[in-house]
Amino acid sequence: MHWNTGYQSEALPLVKRFVEQFRGAETAVVPSSSCVAMMRDHYPKMAAEIGDAALIAEVSQLLPRVFEFSEFLTKRLGLEDVGAYYPHRVTYHASCHGLRNLGLGDGPVRLLKAVRGIDLVELDGLEQCCGFGGTFAVKNADVSSAMLEEKISTVLGTGAEVCTACDNSCLMHIQGALHRQKTGVKTLHLAEILAADEGAGL
Amino acid sequence: MSGSALDPKTAPVFPMAARAAMKDGQLRRNVRHATDMIQAKRARVVAEMPDWQELREAGKQIRQHTMENLDFYLEEFEANCTRAGGVVHWARDAAEAQQIIVGLVKASRSDEVIKIKSMTTEEIQLNSALEAAGIHPYETDLAELIIQLGHDQPSHIVVPALHKNRQQIREIFRREMNLPKLGERPEDLADAARIFLREKFLRVKTGVSGANFLIAETGGVCIVESEGNGRMCLTLPETLITVAGIDKVVPRFADLEVLFQLLPRSATGERMNPYNSIWTGVNASDGPRAFHVVLMDNARTEILADAEGRQTLNCIRCGACQNACPVYRQTGGHAYGSVYAGPIGAILTPQLQEMHHAQSLPYASSLCGACYEVCPVKINIPEVLIHLRNKVVKQNGPLNIEALAMKTMGMIFLSEQRFRAAQRMGRMAEAPLVRRDEKGAGWIGWLPGMLGGWTKARDLQEMPQETFRDWWEKRGTHGS
Ligand code: SF4
């Protein structure tokens, strides 16, 4: 958020903080594609900006161990069927950073397809941004809302009960309008659906 | 939209201009329709190229190499163009370029000029400068003609009248060409324009053009176009004056092999432009007798000096980023307050203004990356946007609400203790705003100040009672 809004000097210490927190981890799994995109696209540059050789080295060692959640399952573990059961109509929103920066491709969809009982409906305009964009949603509220409105109408067009994604910020945004318009459609992170089994009342 | 020129120095900030533009339903339908169509055509002709990504990389390399050696290639162009009989002029800024061109037109003893579509002449508001000097400019590109006759402003760098539909164009032609019976089939409109323009082509002795590329190796100038009006302007007048930004140069003739594949496919979804003209100096047996090139800086050297902003100059003005941009598609081009709209405008305009104006433009993006994905020369527009946001933040200084909030949040993110305390405080602070819905879930439907932008169209769920950390710790680190 700091980096993308232009607050570079406020963002830099956060890189150090991240390395301190996660340097001991075998793998860091992140439930948000935009966070992973931020780390992969900018952390090396930010570490270089700080000019600390040890930090640069640590960042480059740590980054290959950082995975976005669906990527961890499909690419690192080679999984598709995680044994979930979710008998509902679901549509998947491909967040921009997952789609373009991380190249998640059809990984999340393959995971969803393997869920038992699921009725997965493809979203029209899958590659279209939902209009969140961090502080963009506030600074350019009108344009952001108009973009969101389009996303909502395609979600409603699928007749899905649930809209899922790999990015909580998009979901928070989409959910905000789904709730405001009293659509009854809810949003769930992909992990929540993959964690569902017969006993879960999601 | 009024006829007053799009000037970043006086334009309203983007969020305000966007709000106004978005009230125009017709405009939004026109923009949506046109950009959808061009995008679909582009996607088709790009998909048939197995080496598209390699071509993009080659395009990027050519442009990057040129920018890194711009001084060398500009002088090479000047020498070769001069040798071929052209006259090269250098203009520091828009005012100097205007002055030189007005002087050249007057020296050609003409009080009118025919013009080829050129965004550079739009950038320097050449038409107003010519008119102020008693010279009448005639736009000959169909879209530019629509803009000129409609007292309008361009809203797209390739399709300047993209915001107008056919009925609106017919109205403009009926009124301005005095053709009350004009039909509305594309042929009717094209015929009307043809008759209107032909007379100008045959009469006017001086032509003004921009340039797609300046070829250093040969001193040649290149224009690509779809209608053939450009070819008329390049061949019929006695005097031809070309104005080009110094960023338009390419090293070798052979570089066009790459750029001629990238540009038309990206711009109009065509495999090749119907008219590709290259002219080198003057030729005694044909074409203009006098040929001038005005090489204009207008802040480009400033941009070149900025290592992170520099890639902006690689742009070949294809407009693909505009068609792909979800923000542009909502607002159309005029909201950007500059002849350069959309993603390229959001990075180019503030830099052309040397960051003194248009500071809201770097924020006119959700950073979705659709522009970068389609850019034929791989300009990482989101990266440049963030770089420019940084400059804006530095300009604004530390003493404003947003900067203070960012600083505070930065501090909070740095410490677990502070983070947990902030979560507790957040829950307390939000409590008076939270309303329960029928399912008992807490939602916020109104937020104060700047954050109110969120709650105009969206609710916000209250902070969860149990955080992920709480849940994780309760659950124990080694399985449940
Ligand atoms: S930035 Fe790229 S996509 Fe946009 S107009 Fe320039 S070359 Fe085309």
XYZ file of C-alpha atoms and ligand atoms in Angstrom:
690
model
C 0.000 0.000 0.000
C 2.748 2.448 0.934
C 4.885 1.619 -2.076
C 2.056 1.678 -4.573
C 0.715 4.991 -3.283
C 4.132 6.603 -3.555
C 5.366 6.389 0.029
C 8.669 4.795 -0.757
C 10.570 5.742 2.379
C 7.728 4.480 4.586
C 7.677 1.208 2.646
C 11.378 0.411 2.870
C 11.547 -0.588 6.582
C 8.723 -3.057 5.961
C 11.062 -5.124 3.791
C 13.437 -5.528 6.709
C 10.568 -6.376 8.974
C 9.367 -9.061 6.580
C 12.797 -10.645 6.374
C 13.154 -10.641 10.171
C 9.777 -12.315 10.569
C 10.126 -14.972 7.905
C 13.835 -15.721 7.589
C 13.437 -18.867 9.697
C 10.542 -20.230 7.652
C 10.952 -23.158 5.287
C 8.124 -21.768 3.188
C 5.944 -18.697 3.478
C 2.437 -19.148 2.097
C 0.590 -15.901 1.449
C -3.187 -15.804 0.985
C -3.047 -12.686 -1.174
C -1.741 -12.529 -4.730
C -1.151 -8.780 -4.632
C 1.095 -9.149 -1.577
C 3.185 -11.789 -3.323
C 3.346 -9.637 -6.452
C 4.560 -6.735 -4.345
C 7.318 -8.867 -2.839
C 8.464 -10.443 -6.093
C 8.268 -7.312 -8.217
C 9.594 -4.777 -5.741
C 11.396 -6.251 -2.722
C 14.691 -6.855 -4.565
C 14.647 -3.268 -5.818
C 13.690 -1.968 -2.377
C 16.486 -3.909 -0.694
C 18.899 -2.489 -3.255
C 17.546 0.979 -2.516
C 18.306 0.512 1.183
C 21.749 -0.568 0.038
C 22.262 -3.215 2.715
C 24.167 -6.114 1.149
C 23.033 -8.608 3.786
C 19.404 -7.630 3.247
C 19.738 -7.928 -0.537
C 21.114 -11.444 -0.090
C 18.430 -12.434 2.389
C 15.640 -11.146 0.178
C 16.948 -13.107 -2.779
C 17.193 -16.257 -0.664
C 13.785 -15.816 0.900
C 11.728 -14.905 -2.170
C 11.877 -18.331 -3.863
C 10.350 -19.762 -0.691
C 7.396 -17.374 -0.771
C 4.280 -18.764 -2.446
C 0.846 -17.463 -3.122
C -1.666 -19.917 -1.635
C -2.970 -21.583 -4.828
C 0.513 -21.599 -6.301
C 1.791 -23.405 -3.214
C -0.768 -26.150 -3.749
C -0.505 -26.514 -7.521
C 3.146 -25.704 -8.209
C 4.996 -26.537 -5.003
C 2.938 -29.527 -3.851
C 1.568 -30.576 -7.235
C -1.943 -30.920 -5.838
C -5.277 -30.429 -7.520
C -7.737 -32.433 -5.498
C -7.492 -31.466 -1.855
C -10.519 -33.546 -0.865
C -12.887 -30.634 -0.349
C -16.670 -30.839 -0.600
C -18.629 -27.717 -1.380
C -22.045 -28.231 -2.983
C -22.697 -24.682 -4.153
C -22.628 -22.588 -7.285
C -19.329 -20.694 -7.306
C -17.631 -18.248 -9.647
C -13.942 -17.334 -9.611
C -12.519 -13.820 -9.983
C -8.934 -13.774 -11.290
C -7.311 -10.850 -9.498
C -5.084 -8.691 -11.698
C -1.899 -9.325 -9.755
C -2.518 -13.058 -9.638
C -3.306 -13.123 -13.326
C -0.662 -10.755 -14.715
C 2.130 -10.439 -12.174
C 2.169 -13.985 -10.791
C 0.868 -15.826 -13.851
C -1.379 -18.072 -11.763
C -3.159 -19.123 -14.959
C -5.755 -21.813 -14.455
C -4.216 -23.120 -11.208
C -6.998 -21.829 -8.943
C -9.661 -23.060 -11.376
C -8.133 -26.546 -11.444
C -8.235 -26.630 -7.648
C -11.874 -25.565 -7.688
C -12.852 -28.035 -10.387
C -11.607 -30.855 -8.180
C -13.912 -29.845 -5.324
C -16.742 -32.350 -4.941
C -20.269 -31.097 -5.386
C -19.186 -27.699 -6.678
C -20.998 -26.013 -9.554
C -18.281 -23.798 -10.992
C -19.436 -21.089 -13.425
C -16.966 -19.067 -15.460
C -17.065 -15.308 -14.983
C -17.459 -13.104 -18.068
C -14.597 -10.637 -18.512
C -12.388 -12.697 -16.243
C -9.358 -10.506 -16.922
C -11.155 -7.272 -16.019
C -10.034 -5.439 -12.898
C -12.646 -5.155 -10.110
C -11.578 -1.557 -9.538
C -10.007 -1.929 -6.119
C -6.410 -0.806 -6.664
C -5.656 0.044 -3.030
C -5.976 3.774 -2.403
C -7.424 4.078 -5.933
C -10.783 2.942 -4.492
C -10.806 6.044 -2.307
C -8.917 8.568 -4.425
C -10.904 7.784 -7.558
C -14.027 6.499 -5.873
C -16.353 7.195 -8.801
C -14.311 5.380 -11.418
C -13.563 2.559 -8.999
C -17.269 2.149 -8.214
C -18.155 2.068 -11.900
C -15.582 -0.667 -12.507
C -16.914 -2.553 -9.511
C -20.468 -2.220 -10.768
C -19.490 -4.044 -13.961
C -17.822 -6.787 -11.992
C -20.896 -7.167 -9.774
C -23.222 -7.455 -12.736
C -21.110 -10.232 -14.265
C -20.990 -12.015 -10.900
C -24.770 -11.787 -10.604
C -25.054 -12.936 -14.206
C -23.500 -16.276 -13.287
C -26.198 -16.967 -10.706
C -23.449 -17.976 -8.266
C -24.023 -18.060 -4.523
C -20.364 -17.402 -3.887
C -17.640 -15.395 -5.572
C -14.137 -16.565 -4.747
C -10.629 -15.281 -5.459
C -7.028 -15.569 -4.297
C -6.915 -12.027 -3.063
C -8.691 -10.711 -0.009
C -8.474 -7.100 -1.076
C -10.482 -7.742 -4.253
C -12.894 -9.845 -2.233
C -13.385 -7.117 0.367
C -14.136 -4.726 -2.480
C -16.543 -7.026 -4.307
C -18.208 -8.068 -1.068
C -18.736 -4.391 -0.166
C -20.992 -3.894 -3.180
C -22.656 -7.313 -3.037
C -23.704 -6.503 0.521
C -24.682 -2.893 -0.182
C -26.960 -4.070 -2.984
C -28.424 -6.815 -0.775
C -27.680 -9.447 -3.398
C -27.290 -12.308 -0.926
C -24.162 -13.423 -2.804
C -21.181 -13.864 -0.532
C -17.438 -13.865 -1.050
C -15.031 -16.493 0.204
C -11.296 -16.821 -0.168
C -10.272 -19.847 -2.213
C -8.741 -21.352 0.953
C -12.113 -21.294 2.687
C -13.706 -23.326 -0.087
C -10.822 -25.781 -0.259
C -11.060 -26.223 3.516
C -14.761 -27.036 3.356
C -15.859 -30.616 3.946
C -19.130 -32.345 4.708
C -19.096 -31.105 8.293
C -18.389 -27.475 7.544
C -21.367 -25.173 7.385
C -19.898 -22.521 5.068
C -17.255 18.810 -24.397
C -16.190 22.330 -25.208
C -13.690 23.357 -27.812
C -11.228 24.847 -25.337
C -7.899 23.106 -25.712
C -6.957 20.263 -23.416
C -4.336 21.934 -21.293
C -2.832 20.149 -18.292
C -1.979 23.519 -16.774
C -5.618 24.463 -16.331
C -7.416 21.100 -16.386
C -9.387 20.013 -13.303
C -7.968 17.151 -11.258
C -8.716 13.721 -12.690
C -11.291 12.514 -10.118
C -13.415 15.612 -10.727
C -13.117 15.516 -14.489
C -13.839 11.794 -14.449
C -16.984 12.255 -12.393
C -18.267 14.832 -14.874
C -17.397 12.664 -17.898
C -19.072 9.617 -16.413
C -22.407 11.419 -16.285
C -22.459 11.377 -20.097
C -24.043 8.017 -20.895
C -23.738 8.468 -24.651
C -20.021 9.167 -24.372
C -19.495 6.088 -22.245
C -21.414 3.881 -24.680
C -19.402 5.255 -27.619
C -16.072 4.747 -25.870
C -17.024 1.265 -24.755
C -18.208 0.255 -28.202
C -15.130 1.577 -30.016
C -12.553 0.219 -27.577
C -14.267 -3.187 -27.529
C -14.107 -3.329 -31.298
C -10.450 -2.316 -31.597
C -9.452 -4.643 -28.774
C -11.141 -7.605 -30.433
C -9.417 -6.859 -33.752
C -6.078 -6.442 -32.024
C -6.478 -9.707 -30.129
C -7.187 -11.565 -33.387
C -4.147 -10.302 -35.283
C -1.840 -10.603 -32.281
C -2.928 -14.190 -31.675
C -1.836 -15.174 -35.185
C 1.768 -14.107 -34.472
C 3.720 -16.977 -32.921
C 6.627 -14.655 -32.118
C 4.632 -11.748 -30.685
C 6.454 -11.775 -27.353
C 9.837 -11.855 -29.103
C 8.730 -8.998 -31.334
C 7.707 -6.976 -28.284
C 11.104 -7.621 -26.755
C 12.840 -6.589 -29.989
C 10.723 -3.428 -30.112
C 11.650 -2.626 -26.552
C 15.354 -3.178 -27.252
C 15.296 -0.910 -30.291
C 13.586 1.871 -28.409
C 15.719 1.496 -25.311
C 18.933 1.483 -27.303
C 17.788 4.600 -29.142
C 17.050 6.454 -25.924
C 20.401 5.489 -24.469
C 22.120 6.977 -27.537
C 19.617 9.656 -28.446
C 22.173 12.446 -28.921
C 24.091 10.340 -31.433
C 21.061 9.291 -33.467
C 19.561 12.772 -33.542
C 22.742 14.220 -34.981
C 22.958 11.380 -37.455
C 19.397 12.101 -38.525
C 20.130 15.802 -38.860
C 23.198 15.163 -41.019
C 21.447 12.706 -43.322
C 18.251 14.711 -43.635
C 20.244 17.844 -44.443
C 22.311 15.976 -47.028
C 19.080 14.895 -48.724
C 17.911 18.475 -49.001
C 15.812 18.838 -45.852
C 16.239 21.686 -43.381
C 16.406 20.699 -39.729
C 15.292 23.079 -36.976
C 15.602 22.530 -33.238
C 12.914 23.683 -30.827
C 13.425 23.740 -27.082
C 9.731 23.857 -26.212
C 6.212 24.256 -27.567
C 6.478 28.030 -27.919
C 9.677 27.781 -29.958
C 8.200 25.064 -32.160
C 5.097 27.182 -32.801
C 7.230 30.180 -33.652
C 9.403 28.248 -36.099
C 6.414 26.660 -37.834
C 4.466 29.911 -38.113
C 7.601 31.534 -39.570
C 8.036 28.721 -42.098
C 4.403 28.858 -43.202
C 4.623 32.610 -43.676
C 7.850 32.209 -45.621
C 6.018 29.764 -47.903
C 3.628 32.648 -48.689
C 0.583 30.746 -47.643
C -2.144 31.678 -45.207
C -3.485 28.146 -44.960
C -2.043 24.686 -44.371
C -3.282 21.140 -44.796
C -2.433 18.889 -41.887
C -1.811 15.197 -41.383
C -3.023 13.777 -38.105
C -0.337 14.498 -35.520
C -0.517 14.276 -31.758
C 2.642 16.357 -31.474
C 0.883 19.299 -33.106
C -1.981 18.742 -30.654
C 0.507 18.688 -27.779
C 1.805 22.130 -28.730
C -1.653 23.467 -29.670
C -0.333 24.353 -33.098
C -3.732 25.074 -34.626
C -4.450 27.902 -32.193
C -0.985 29.332 -32.782
C -1.499 29.222 -36.555
C -4.919 30.822 -36.292
C -3.553 33.559 -34.048
C -1.050 34.298 -36.820
C -3.812 34.490 -39.433
C -3.104 31.062 -40.913
C -5.965 28.624 -41.387
C -5.145 24.957 -40.674
C -7.252 22.227 -42.306
C -7.185 18.822 -40.652
C -7.341 16.132 -43.333
C -7.527 12.972 -41.225
C -11.203 12.035 -41.018
C -11.242 11.830 -37.233
C -9.263 15.038 -36.820
C -11.600 16.729 -39.283
C -14.554 15.670 -37.131
C -12.802 17.133 -34.089
C -11.961 20.356 -35.856
C -15.405 20.897 -37.367
C -17.068 19.914 -34.091
C -14.946 22.417 -32.107
C -14.000 19.427 -30.034
C -10.783 17.946 -28.645
C -9.138 14.588 -29.375
C -9.904 11.876 -26.831
C -7.644 9.097 -28.129
C -4.172 9.185 -29.686
C -5.030 6.938 -32.643
C -8.780 7.457 -32.976
C -9.214 11.060 -31.835
C -12.993 11.118 -32.387
C -13.588 7.766 -30.731
C -16.045 9.385 -28.331
C -18.412 10.314 -31.164
C -20.797 7.926 -32.878
C -21.942 8.036 -36.475
C -25.125 10.010 -35.820
C -23.186 12.664 -33.956
C -20.659 12.863 -36.786
C -23.430 13.265 -39.319
C -24.824 16.157 -37.305
C -21.429 17.882 -37.272
C -20.981 17.442 -41.033
C -24.537 18.594 -41.769
C -24.035 21.720 -39.754
C -20.473 22.628 -40.657
C -20.434 21.574 -44.313
C -23.930 22.858 -44.858
C -25.301 19.530 -46.108
C -28.838 19.301 -44.697
C -29.649 16.128 -46.661
C -26.541 14.145 -45.662
C -27.255 10.447 -45.021
C -25.733 8.467 -42.202
C -24.172 5.482 -43.939
C -20.383 5.332 -43.560
C -20.123 5.895 -47.338
C -22.200 9.078 -47.103
C -19.931 10.490 -44.447
C -16.750 9.452 -46.249
C -18.016 10.994 -49.497
C -18.830 14.267 -47.795
C -15.371 14.401 -46.240
C -13.737 13.506 -49.539
C -15.454 16.299 -51.445
C -14.736 18.745 -48.650
C -11.059 17.806 -48.501
C -10.233 17.304 -52.161
C -10.609 20.955 -52.881
C -8.190 21.777 -50.029
C -5.636 19.215 -51.201
C -5.578 20.803 -54.647
C -5.508 24.382 -53.441
C -3.338 24.616 -50.364
C 0.387 24.931 -51.023
C 1.790 24.128 -47.582
C 1.502 20.926 -45.587
C 2.186 20.194 -41.930
C 2.783 16.710 -40.589
C 3.961 14.876 -37.533
C 6.092 11.750 -37.772
C 5.778 8.173 -36.637
C 9.495 7.584 -37.024
C 12.599 9.517 -37.995
C 15.211 7.225 -39.502
C 18.690 8.283 -38.429
C 20.536 6.117 -40.931
C 18.846 7.671 -43.981
C 17.456 10.960 -42.745
C 14.011 9.739 -43.809
C 10.711 10.505 -42.147
C 7.955 7.923 -41.857
C 4.204 8.215 -41.506
C 1.774 5.313 -41.369
C -1.945 5.867 -41.895
C -5.164 4.258 -43.033
C -6.912 6.797 -45.223
C -4.410 8.066 -47.767
C -5.050 11.685 -46.883
C -1.574 11.768 -45.407
C -0.065 10.660 -48.704
C -1.878 13.581 -50.371
C -0.438 16.062 -47.865
C 3.046 14.651 -48.358
C 3.019 14.835 -52.131
C 0.811 17.723 -53.301
C 2.059 20.791 -51.373
C 5.105 22.779 -52.416
C 6.322 23.143 -48.852
C 6.188 20.386 -46.261
C 6.859 21.035 -42.584
C 7.225 18.104 -40.209
C 7.253 18.518 -36.465
C 8.396 15.640 -34.301
C 9.402 15.032 -30.710
C 13.053 14.069 -30.408
C 11.862 10.693 -29.108
C 10.627 9.678 -32.570
C 14.007 8.706 -33.958
C 14.992 5.097 -34.729
C 18.538 4.071 -35.677
C 18.178 2.081 -38.870
C 15.829 1.584 -41.776
C 15.761 -2.127 -40.897
C 14.296 -1.345 -37.461
C 11.027 -0.617 -39.220
C 10.757 -4.335 -39.892
C 9.974 -4.814 -36.201
C 8.026 -1.599 -35.644
C 5.853 -2.062 -38.743
C 4.704 -5.378 -37.319
C 4.055 -4.074 -33.831
C 2.425 -0.736 -34.544
C -0.523 -1.476 -36.871
C -1.505 -4.659 -35.044
C -1.501 -2.815 -31.724
C -3.064 0.390 -32.968
C -5.923 -0.583 -35.251
C -5.788 -4.368 -35.310
C -4.520 -4.353 -38.894
C -1.706 -6.560 -40.144
C -0.273 -3.640 -42.019
C -1.234 -0.035 -42.490
C -2.767 0.674 -45.888
C -0.404 3.630 -46.400
C 3.206 3.582 -45.262
C 5.067 6.659 -46.456
C 8.751 7.358 -46.090
C 10.263 10.459 -47.617
C 13.840 11.599 -47.528
C 14.632 15.244 -48.134
C 13.428 16.700 -51.440
C 13.401 15.308 -54.921
C 13.655 17.643 -57.901
C 11.258 15.613 -60.042
C 8.421 15.102 -57.578
C 6.821 16.157 -54.322
C 7.439 19.248 -52.193
C 10.171 21.651 -53.234
C 10.978 22.614 -49.668
C 11.067 20.290 -46.697
C 11.595 21.259 -43.052
C 11.804 19.133 -39.921
C 11.291 20.732 -36.535
C 12.836 18.532 -33.853
C 11.210 19.416 -30.582
C 12.354 18.718 -27.049
C 9.480 20.076 -24.914
C 10.618 18.344 -21.677
C 11.735 15.114 -23.316
C 15.364 15.601 -22.251
C 14.085 16.040 -18.693
C 12.304 12.679 -18.970
C 15.382 11.085 -20.488
C 17.436 12.188 -17.494
C 15.196 10.233 -15.125
C 16.339 6.616 -15.170
C 12.980 5.293 -14.004
C 10.742 7.573 -16.053
C 12.806 7.215 -19.220
C 10.964 4.214 -20.621
C 7.994 6.536 -21.221
C 9.890 7.843 -24.251
C 9.894 4.373 -25.816
C 6.213 4.834 -26.645
C 5.256 4.470 -30.311
C 1.779 5.979 -29.761
C -0.264 2.937 -30.698
C -3.067 3.596 -28.231
C -3.394 -0.072 -27.230
C -2.982 0.826 -23.568
C -5.900 3.240 -23.847
C -8.213 0.619 -25.333
C -7.249 -1.905 -22.662
C -7.475 0.435 -19.699
C -10.565 -0.077 -17.507
C -10.270 3.495 -16.241
C -10.081 5.046 -19.711
C -12.981 2.840 -20.778
C -15.128 4.368 -18.031
C -14.158 8.011 -18.511
C -13.032 8.478 -22.117
C -10.069 10.660 -22.930
C -11.032 14.237 -22.090
C -11.025 13.578 -18.349
C -7.226 13.304 -18.516
C -7.012 17.006 -19.357
C -4.396 16.384 -22.027
C -4.252 15.198 -25.618
C -2.449 12.163 -24.234
C -5.133 10.230 -22.360
C -5.297 6.798 -20.776
C -2.301 4.998 -19.268
C 0.279 6.575 -21.581
C -1.196 9.987 -20.763
C -1.119 9.249 -17.053
C 2.653 8.781 -17.250
C 3.549 11.116 -20.121
C 1.540 14.224 -19.280
C 2.878 14.839 -15.750
C 6.419 14.345 -17.034
C 5.893 16.683 -19.995
C 4.765 19.200 -17.382
C 7.932 18.463 -15.407
C 5.702 17.433 -12.498
C 4.389 20.976 -12.069
C 0.886 20.086 -13.229
C -1.254 16.987 -13.635
C -0.202 15.439 -10.325
C -3.531 13.616 -10.056
C -2.848 11.604 -13.218
C -0.398 9.054 -11.772
C -3.238 8.046 -9.443
C -5.740 7.556 -12.276
C -5.030 3.825 -12.336
C -5.869 0.754 -10.311
C -2.453 -0.665 -11.353
C -4.223 -3.652 -12.910
C -1.460 -4.040 -15.488
C -3.657 -4.417 -18.588
C -1.682 -1.599 -20.256
C 1.688 -3.241 -19.705
C 0.315 -6.516 -21.038
C -0.648 -5.004 -24.404
C 2.135 -2.445 -24.842
C 4.034 -3.424 -28.014
C 7.308 -2.038 -26.655
C 6.785 -3.396 -23.136
C 6.650 -0.135 -21.242
C 6.016 -1.082 -17.623
C 3.400 1.589 -17.118
C 2.414 0.523 -13.557
C 6.056 0.803 -12.521
C 6.329 4.310 -13.950
C 3.019 5.285 -12.316
C 4.372 4.239 -8.923
C 7.600 6.110 -9.588
C 5.639 9.269 -10.389
C 3.424 8.826 -7.317
C 6.613 8.847 -5.342
C 7.575 12.165 -6.836
C 4.143 13.589 -6.045
C 4.370 12.410 -2.425
C 7.780 14.079 -2.095
C 6.363 17.298 -3.537
C 3.438 17.282 -1.133
C 5.706 16.976 1.893
C 5.018 15.205 5.190
C 2.372 17.553 6.599
C -0.908 16.331 5.203
C -3.457 13.824 6.410
C -2.570 11.123 3.927
C 1.173 11.333 4.615
C 0.600 11.246 8.353
C -1.741 8.276 8.066
C 0.777 6.420 5.900
C 3.552 7.169 8.363
C 1.451 5.954 11.302
C 0.439 2.775 9.501
C 4.054 2.177 8.560
C 4.977 2.345 12.256
C 2.150 0.006 13.166
C 3.152 -2.580 10.559
C 6.690 -2.586 11.974
C 5.768 -3.900 15.404
C 3.615 -6.826 16.398
C 2.688 -5.154 19.664
C 1.599 -1.988 17.961
C -0.231 -4.016 15.314
C -2.274 -5.882 17.922
C -2.976 -2.678 19.822
C -4.103 -1.033 16.580
C -6.457 -3.921 15.900
C -8.015 -3.489 19.344
C -8.256 0.258 18.844
C -9.703 -0.228 15.386
C -12.443 -2.398 16.788
C -13.246 0.262 19.367
C -13.157 3.104 16.855
C -15.367 1.366 14.341
C -17.926 0.245 16.942
C -20.186 3.321 16.672
C -20.296 2.954 12.866
C -21.123 -0.738 12.761
C -24.699 -1.816 12.007
C -25.852 -5.429 12.287
C -27.614 -7.023 9.321
C -30.357 -9.643 9.539
C -27.748 -12.380 9.908
C -26.113 -10.593 12.801
C -23.010 -9.668 10.834
C -21.569 -6.199 11.446
C -21.207 -3.799 8.496
C -20.115 -0.210 8.072
C -22.138 1.811 5.560
C -20.643 5.233 6.198
C -17.085 6.412 6.732
C -15.884 9.972 7.367
C -13.620 12.204 5.290
C -11.425 10.759 2.575
C -12.552 7.231 3.396
C -16.118 8.215 2.497
C -15.175 7.452 -1.114
C -15.325 3.791 -0.163
C -18.784 3.838 1.380
C -20.401 5.698 -1.512
C -21.046 2.410 -3.279
C -19.698 -0.216 -0.906
C -20.143 -1.463 2.620
C -17.231 -2.545 4.739
C -17.388 -5.569 6.977
C -16.422 -4.949 10.581
C -13.079 -6.262 11.797
C -13.342 -9.889 12.837
C -13.629 -10.600 16.552
C -11.018 -13.316 16.226
C -7.975 -12.524 14.106
C -5.986 -15.104 12.162
C -3.250 -14.782 14.766
C -5.688 -15.446 17.632
C -7.055 -18.470 15.792
C -3.610 -19.801 14.921
C -2.339 -19.454 18.490
C -5.431 -21.057 20.009
C -5.131 -23.910 17.557
C -1.492 -24.558 18.463
C 1.276 -24.499 15.901
C 1.396 -28.251 15.287
C -1.988 -29.204 13.917
C -5.377 -29.029 15.578
S 2.534 3.161 -23.927
Fe 2.729 1.322 -25.162
S 0.598 0.686 -25.479
Fe 0.507 2.804 -24.780
S 0.500 4.022 -26.651
Fe 2.642 3.844 -26.041
S 3.398 2.068 -27.159
Fe 1.178 1.959 -27.241
